[in-house]
XYZ file of N, CA and C in Angstrom:
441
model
N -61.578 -137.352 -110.151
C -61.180 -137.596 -108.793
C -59.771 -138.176 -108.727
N -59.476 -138.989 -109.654
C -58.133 -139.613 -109.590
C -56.939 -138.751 -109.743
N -57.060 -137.532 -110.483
C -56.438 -136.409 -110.917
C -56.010 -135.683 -109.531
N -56.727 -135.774 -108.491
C -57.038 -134.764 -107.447
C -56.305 -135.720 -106.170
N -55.822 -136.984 -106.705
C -55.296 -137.900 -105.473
C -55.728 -138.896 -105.029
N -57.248 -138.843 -105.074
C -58.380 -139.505 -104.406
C -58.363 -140.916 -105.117
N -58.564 -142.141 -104.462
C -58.702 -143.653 -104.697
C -60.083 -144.034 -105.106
N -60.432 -144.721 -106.665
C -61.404 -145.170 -106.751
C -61.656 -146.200 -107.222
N -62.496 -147.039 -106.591
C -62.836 -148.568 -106.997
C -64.181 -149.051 -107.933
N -64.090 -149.278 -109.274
C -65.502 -149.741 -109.701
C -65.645 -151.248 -109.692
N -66.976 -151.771 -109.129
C -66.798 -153.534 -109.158
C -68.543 -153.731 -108.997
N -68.708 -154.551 -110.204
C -70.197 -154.965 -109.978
C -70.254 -155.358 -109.148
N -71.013 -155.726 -108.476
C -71.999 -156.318 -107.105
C -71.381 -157.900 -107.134
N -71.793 -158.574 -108.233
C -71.816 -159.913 -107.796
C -70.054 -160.302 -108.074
N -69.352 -159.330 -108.475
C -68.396 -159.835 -108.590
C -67.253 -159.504 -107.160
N -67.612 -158.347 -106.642
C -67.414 -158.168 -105.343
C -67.886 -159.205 -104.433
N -68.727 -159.695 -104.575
C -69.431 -160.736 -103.224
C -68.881 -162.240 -103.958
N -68.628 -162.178 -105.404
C -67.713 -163.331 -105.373
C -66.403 -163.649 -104.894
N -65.492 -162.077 -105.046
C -64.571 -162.117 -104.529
C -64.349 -162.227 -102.958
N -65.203 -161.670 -102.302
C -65.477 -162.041 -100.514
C -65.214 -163.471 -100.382
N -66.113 -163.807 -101.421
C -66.811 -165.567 -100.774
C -64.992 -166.066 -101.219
N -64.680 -166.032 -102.259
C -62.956 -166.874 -102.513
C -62.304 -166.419 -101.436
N -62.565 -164.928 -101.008
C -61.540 -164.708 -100.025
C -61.480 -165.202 -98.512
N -62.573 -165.985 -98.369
C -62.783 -166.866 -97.320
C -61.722 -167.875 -97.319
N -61.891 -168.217 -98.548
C -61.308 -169.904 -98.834
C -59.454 -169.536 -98.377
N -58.798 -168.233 -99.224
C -57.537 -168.250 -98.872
C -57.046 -167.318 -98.014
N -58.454 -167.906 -96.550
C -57.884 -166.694 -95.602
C -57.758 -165.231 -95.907
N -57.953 -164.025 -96.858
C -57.747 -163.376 -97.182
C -58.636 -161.919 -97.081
N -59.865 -162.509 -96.480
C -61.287 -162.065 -96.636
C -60.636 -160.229 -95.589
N -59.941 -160.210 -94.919
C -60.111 -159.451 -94.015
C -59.165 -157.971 -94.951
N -58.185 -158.759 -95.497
C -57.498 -158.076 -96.444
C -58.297 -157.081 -97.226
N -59.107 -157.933 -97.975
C -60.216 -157.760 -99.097
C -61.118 -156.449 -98.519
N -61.635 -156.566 -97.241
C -62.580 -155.680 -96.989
C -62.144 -154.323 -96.312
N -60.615 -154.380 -96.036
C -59.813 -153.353 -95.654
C -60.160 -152.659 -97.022
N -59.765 -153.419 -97.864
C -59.159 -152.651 -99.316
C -60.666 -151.880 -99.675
N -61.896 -152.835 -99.889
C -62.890 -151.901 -99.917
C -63.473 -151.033 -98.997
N -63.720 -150.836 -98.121
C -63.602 -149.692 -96.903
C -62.875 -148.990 -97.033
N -61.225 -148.610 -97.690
C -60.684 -147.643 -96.995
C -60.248 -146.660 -98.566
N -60.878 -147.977 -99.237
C -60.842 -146.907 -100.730
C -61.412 -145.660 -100.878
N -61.204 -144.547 -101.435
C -61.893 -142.831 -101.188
C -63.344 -142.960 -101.830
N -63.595 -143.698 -102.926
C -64.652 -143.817 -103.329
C -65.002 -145.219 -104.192
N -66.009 -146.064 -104.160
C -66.122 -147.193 -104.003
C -67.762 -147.206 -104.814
N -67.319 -147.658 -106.118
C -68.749 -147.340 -106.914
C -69.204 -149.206 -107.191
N -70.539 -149.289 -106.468
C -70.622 -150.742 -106.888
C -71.990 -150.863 -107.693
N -71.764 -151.162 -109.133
C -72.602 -151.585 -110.088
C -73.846 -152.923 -109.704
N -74.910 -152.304 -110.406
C -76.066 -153.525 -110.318
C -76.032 -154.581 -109.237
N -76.339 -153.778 -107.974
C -76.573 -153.965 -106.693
C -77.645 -154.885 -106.188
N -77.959 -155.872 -105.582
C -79.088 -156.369 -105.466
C -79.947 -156.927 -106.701
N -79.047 -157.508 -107.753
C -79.968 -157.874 -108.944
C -80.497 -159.549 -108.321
N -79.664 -160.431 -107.420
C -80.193 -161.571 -107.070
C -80.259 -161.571 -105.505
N -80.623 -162.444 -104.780
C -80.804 -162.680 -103.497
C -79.433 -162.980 -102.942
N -78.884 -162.917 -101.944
C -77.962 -162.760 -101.440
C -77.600 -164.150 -100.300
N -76.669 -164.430 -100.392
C -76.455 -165.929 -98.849
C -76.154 -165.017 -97.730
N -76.174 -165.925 -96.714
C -76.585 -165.441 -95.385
C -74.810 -164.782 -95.341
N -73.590 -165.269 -96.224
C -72.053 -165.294 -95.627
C -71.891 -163.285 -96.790
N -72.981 -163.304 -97.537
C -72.913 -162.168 -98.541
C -74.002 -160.961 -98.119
N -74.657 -161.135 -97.117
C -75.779 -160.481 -96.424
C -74.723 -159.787 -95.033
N -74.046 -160.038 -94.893
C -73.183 -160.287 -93.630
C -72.038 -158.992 -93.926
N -71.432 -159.743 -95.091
C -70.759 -158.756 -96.201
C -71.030 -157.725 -96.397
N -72.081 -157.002 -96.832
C -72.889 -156.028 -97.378
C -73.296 -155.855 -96.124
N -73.804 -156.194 -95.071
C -73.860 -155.106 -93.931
C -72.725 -154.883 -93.556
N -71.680 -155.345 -93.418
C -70.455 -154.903 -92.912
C -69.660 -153.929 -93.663
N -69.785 -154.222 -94.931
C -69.086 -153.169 -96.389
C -70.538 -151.599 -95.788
N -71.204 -151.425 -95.623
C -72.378 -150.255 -95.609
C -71.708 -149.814 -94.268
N -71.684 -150.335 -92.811
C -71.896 -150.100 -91.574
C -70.294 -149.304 -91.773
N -69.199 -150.016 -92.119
C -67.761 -149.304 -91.960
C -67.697 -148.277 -93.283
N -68.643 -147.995 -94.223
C -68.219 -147.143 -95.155
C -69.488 -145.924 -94.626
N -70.195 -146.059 -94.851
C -71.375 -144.751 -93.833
C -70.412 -143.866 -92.960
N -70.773 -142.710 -93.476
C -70.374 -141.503 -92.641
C -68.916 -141.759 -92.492
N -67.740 -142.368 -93.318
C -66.796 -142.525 -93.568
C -65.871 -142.049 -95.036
N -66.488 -142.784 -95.810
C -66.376 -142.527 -97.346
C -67.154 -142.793 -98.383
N -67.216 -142.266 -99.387
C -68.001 -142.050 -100.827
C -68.328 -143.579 -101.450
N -69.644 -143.726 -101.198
C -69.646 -144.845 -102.191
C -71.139 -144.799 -103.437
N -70.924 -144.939 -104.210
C -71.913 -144.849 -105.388
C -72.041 -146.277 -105.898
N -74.107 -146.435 -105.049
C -74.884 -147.790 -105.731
C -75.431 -147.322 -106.879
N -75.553 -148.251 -107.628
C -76.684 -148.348 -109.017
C -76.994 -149.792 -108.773
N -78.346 -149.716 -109.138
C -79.459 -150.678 -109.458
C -80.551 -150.411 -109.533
N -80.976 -151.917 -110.465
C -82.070 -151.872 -110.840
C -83.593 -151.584 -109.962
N -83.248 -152.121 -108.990
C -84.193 -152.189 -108.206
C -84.340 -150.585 -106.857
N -85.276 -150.345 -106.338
C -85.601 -149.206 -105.390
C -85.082 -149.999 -104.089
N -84.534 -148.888 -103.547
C -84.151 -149.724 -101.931
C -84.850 -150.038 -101.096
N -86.393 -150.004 -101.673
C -86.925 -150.920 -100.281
C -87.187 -152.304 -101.079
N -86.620 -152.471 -102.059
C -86.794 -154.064 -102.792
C -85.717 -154.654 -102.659
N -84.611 -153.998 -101.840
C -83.127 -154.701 -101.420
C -83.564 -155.221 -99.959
N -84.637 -155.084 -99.316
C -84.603 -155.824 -98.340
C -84.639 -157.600 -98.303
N -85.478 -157.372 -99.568
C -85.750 -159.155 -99.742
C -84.548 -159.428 -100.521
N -83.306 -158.903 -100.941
C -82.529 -159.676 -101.467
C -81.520 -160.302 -100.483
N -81.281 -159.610 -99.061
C -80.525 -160.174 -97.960
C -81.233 -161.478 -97.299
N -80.461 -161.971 -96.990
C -80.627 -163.585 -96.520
C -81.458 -163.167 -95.090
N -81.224 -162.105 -94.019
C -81.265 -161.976 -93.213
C -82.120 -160.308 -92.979
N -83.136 -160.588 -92.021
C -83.906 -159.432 -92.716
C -83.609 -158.179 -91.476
N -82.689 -158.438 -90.336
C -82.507 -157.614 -89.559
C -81.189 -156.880 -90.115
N -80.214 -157.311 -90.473
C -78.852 -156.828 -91.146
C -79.715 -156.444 -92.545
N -80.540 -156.632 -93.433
C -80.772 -156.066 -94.439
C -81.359 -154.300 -94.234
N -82.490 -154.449 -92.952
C -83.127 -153.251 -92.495
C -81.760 -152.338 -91.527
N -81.102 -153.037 -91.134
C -79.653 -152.232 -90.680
C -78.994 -151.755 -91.562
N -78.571 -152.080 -92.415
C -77.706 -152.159 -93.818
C -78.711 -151.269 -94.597
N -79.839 -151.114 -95.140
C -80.413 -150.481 -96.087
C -80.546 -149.277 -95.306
N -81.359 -149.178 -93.919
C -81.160 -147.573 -93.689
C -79.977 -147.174 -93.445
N -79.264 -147.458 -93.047
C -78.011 -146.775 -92.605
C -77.573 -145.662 -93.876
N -77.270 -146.827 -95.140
C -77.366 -146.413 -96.270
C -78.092 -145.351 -96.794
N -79.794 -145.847 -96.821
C -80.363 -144.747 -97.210
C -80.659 -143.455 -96.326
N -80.571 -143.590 -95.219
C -80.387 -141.879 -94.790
C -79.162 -141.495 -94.659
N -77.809 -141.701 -95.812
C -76.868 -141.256 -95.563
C -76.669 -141.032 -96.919
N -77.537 -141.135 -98.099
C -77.549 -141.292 -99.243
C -78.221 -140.273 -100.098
N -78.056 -139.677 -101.481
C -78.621 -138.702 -102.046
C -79.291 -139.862 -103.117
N -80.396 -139.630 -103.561
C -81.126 -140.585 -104.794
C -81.081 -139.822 -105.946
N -80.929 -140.545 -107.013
C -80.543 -140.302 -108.284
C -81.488 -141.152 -108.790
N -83.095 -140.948 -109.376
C -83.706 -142.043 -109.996
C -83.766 -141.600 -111.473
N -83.484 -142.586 -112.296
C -83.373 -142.387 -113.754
C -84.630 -143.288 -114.264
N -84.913 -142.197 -115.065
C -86.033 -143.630 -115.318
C -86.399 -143.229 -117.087
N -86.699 -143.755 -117.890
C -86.704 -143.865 -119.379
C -86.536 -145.312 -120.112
N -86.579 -144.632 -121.157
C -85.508 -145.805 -122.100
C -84.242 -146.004 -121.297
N -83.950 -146.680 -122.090
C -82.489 -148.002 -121.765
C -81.596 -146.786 -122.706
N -79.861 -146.710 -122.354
C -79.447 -146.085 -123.074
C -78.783 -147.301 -124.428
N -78.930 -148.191 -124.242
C -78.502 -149.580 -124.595
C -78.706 -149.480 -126.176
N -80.106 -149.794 -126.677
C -80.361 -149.356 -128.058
C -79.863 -148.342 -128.740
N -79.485 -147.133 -128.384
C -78.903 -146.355 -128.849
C -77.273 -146.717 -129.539
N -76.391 -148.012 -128.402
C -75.582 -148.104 -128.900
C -75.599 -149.752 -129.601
N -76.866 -149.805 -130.221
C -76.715 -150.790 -131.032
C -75.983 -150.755 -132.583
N -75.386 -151.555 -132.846
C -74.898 -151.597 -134.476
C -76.072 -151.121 -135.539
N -75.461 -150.626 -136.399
C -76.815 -150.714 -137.451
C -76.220 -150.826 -138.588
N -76.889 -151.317 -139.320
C -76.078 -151.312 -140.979
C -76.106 -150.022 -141.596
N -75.076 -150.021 -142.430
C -75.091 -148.797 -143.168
C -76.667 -148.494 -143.843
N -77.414 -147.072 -143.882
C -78.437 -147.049 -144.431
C -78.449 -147.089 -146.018
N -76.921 -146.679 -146.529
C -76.969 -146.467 -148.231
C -76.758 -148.404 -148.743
N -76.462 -149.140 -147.984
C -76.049 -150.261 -148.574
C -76.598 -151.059 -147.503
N -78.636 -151.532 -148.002
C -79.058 -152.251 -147.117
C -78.507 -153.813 -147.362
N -77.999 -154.234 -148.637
C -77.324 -155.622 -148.774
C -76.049 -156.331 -147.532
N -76.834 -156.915 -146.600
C -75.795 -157.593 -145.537
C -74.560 -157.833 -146.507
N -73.613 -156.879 -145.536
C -72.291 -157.770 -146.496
C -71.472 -159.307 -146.433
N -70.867 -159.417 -147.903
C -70.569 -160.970 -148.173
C -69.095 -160.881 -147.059
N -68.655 -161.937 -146.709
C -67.349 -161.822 -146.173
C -66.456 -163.259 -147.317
N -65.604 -161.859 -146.795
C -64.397 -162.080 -148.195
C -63.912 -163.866 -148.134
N -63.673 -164.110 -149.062
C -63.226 -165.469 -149.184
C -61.724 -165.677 -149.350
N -61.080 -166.840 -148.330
C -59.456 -166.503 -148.422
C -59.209 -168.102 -148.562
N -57.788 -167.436 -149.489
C -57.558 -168.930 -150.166
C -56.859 -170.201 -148.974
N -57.084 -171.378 -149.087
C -56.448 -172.068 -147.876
C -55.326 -171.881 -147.995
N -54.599 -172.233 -146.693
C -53.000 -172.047 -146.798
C -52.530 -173.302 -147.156
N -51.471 -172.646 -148.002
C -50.901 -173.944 -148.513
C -49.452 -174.302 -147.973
N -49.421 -175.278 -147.847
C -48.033 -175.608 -147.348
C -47.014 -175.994 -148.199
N -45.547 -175.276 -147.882
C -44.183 -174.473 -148.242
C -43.944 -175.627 -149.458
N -44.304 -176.810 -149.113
C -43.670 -177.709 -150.364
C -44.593 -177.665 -151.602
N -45.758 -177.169 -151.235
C -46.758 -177.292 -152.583
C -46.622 -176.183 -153.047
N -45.807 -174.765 -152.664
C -45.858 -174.047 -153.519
C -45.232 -174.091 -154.698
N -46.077 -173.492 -155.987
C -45.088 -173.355 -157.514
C -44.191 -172.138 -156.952
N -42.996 -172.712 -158.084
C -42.005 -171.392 -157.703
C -41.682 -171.299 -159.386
């Protein structure tokens, strides 16, 4: 997409709603939500993993209500969207905010293993002996060296 012109934003969840909440503090908040709204596509990671404050419930209906039927945004999480209702502080903006969303939304459910293990380390299989780590001599300082 970036190739083609198009603007894209990736930002976990809680780090987006952290950045809202600072952007309160330096006046800035309005800035902030221009920038996410008017981005072409706006992918926000692990969505709803904790409960939400009433100033981040507010947020997230307002980030859904101005991006719906506007521009591209791609959720992931853990959870099914009718278990994002109990993560909003507020359960009328959560049921505003979640349908809007979900009838404007295509579902993608993955479900399996974790791809996670796969990219675990493993030791070499020919040399099950954990290796030693190398031993280095202390440094010595310029006057103690022999010359």
């Amino acid at each position: 997409m970036l190739r083609h012109g198009y603007s894209v934003r990736f930002l976990r969840a809680d780090a987006m709603l952290r950045r809202l909440r600072q952007s309160r503090l330096d006046n800035s908040r309005d800035a902030e939500m221009v920038a996410l709204t008017t981005v072409d596509l706006l992918i926000l990671d692990d969505f709803a993993l904790e409960v939400m404050s009433k100033e981040e419930s507010r947020d997230v209906y307002q980030l859904f209500l101005e991006r719906t039927g506007h521009a591209s945004m791609i959720v992931t999480s853990n959870r099914d969207t009718a278990e994002w209702l109990a993560m909003f502080d507020d359960v009328l903006l959560a049921q505003s905010a979640v349908d809007r969303f979900k009838n404007a939304a295509f579902d993608f459910i993955i479900e399996g293993e974790s791809y996670r293990p796969r990219l675990k380390p493993k030791l070499d299989e020919s040399n099950t002996a954990a290796p030693v780590p190398a031993r280095s001599k202390p440094p010595t300082h310029p006057r103690n060296k022999r010359r």
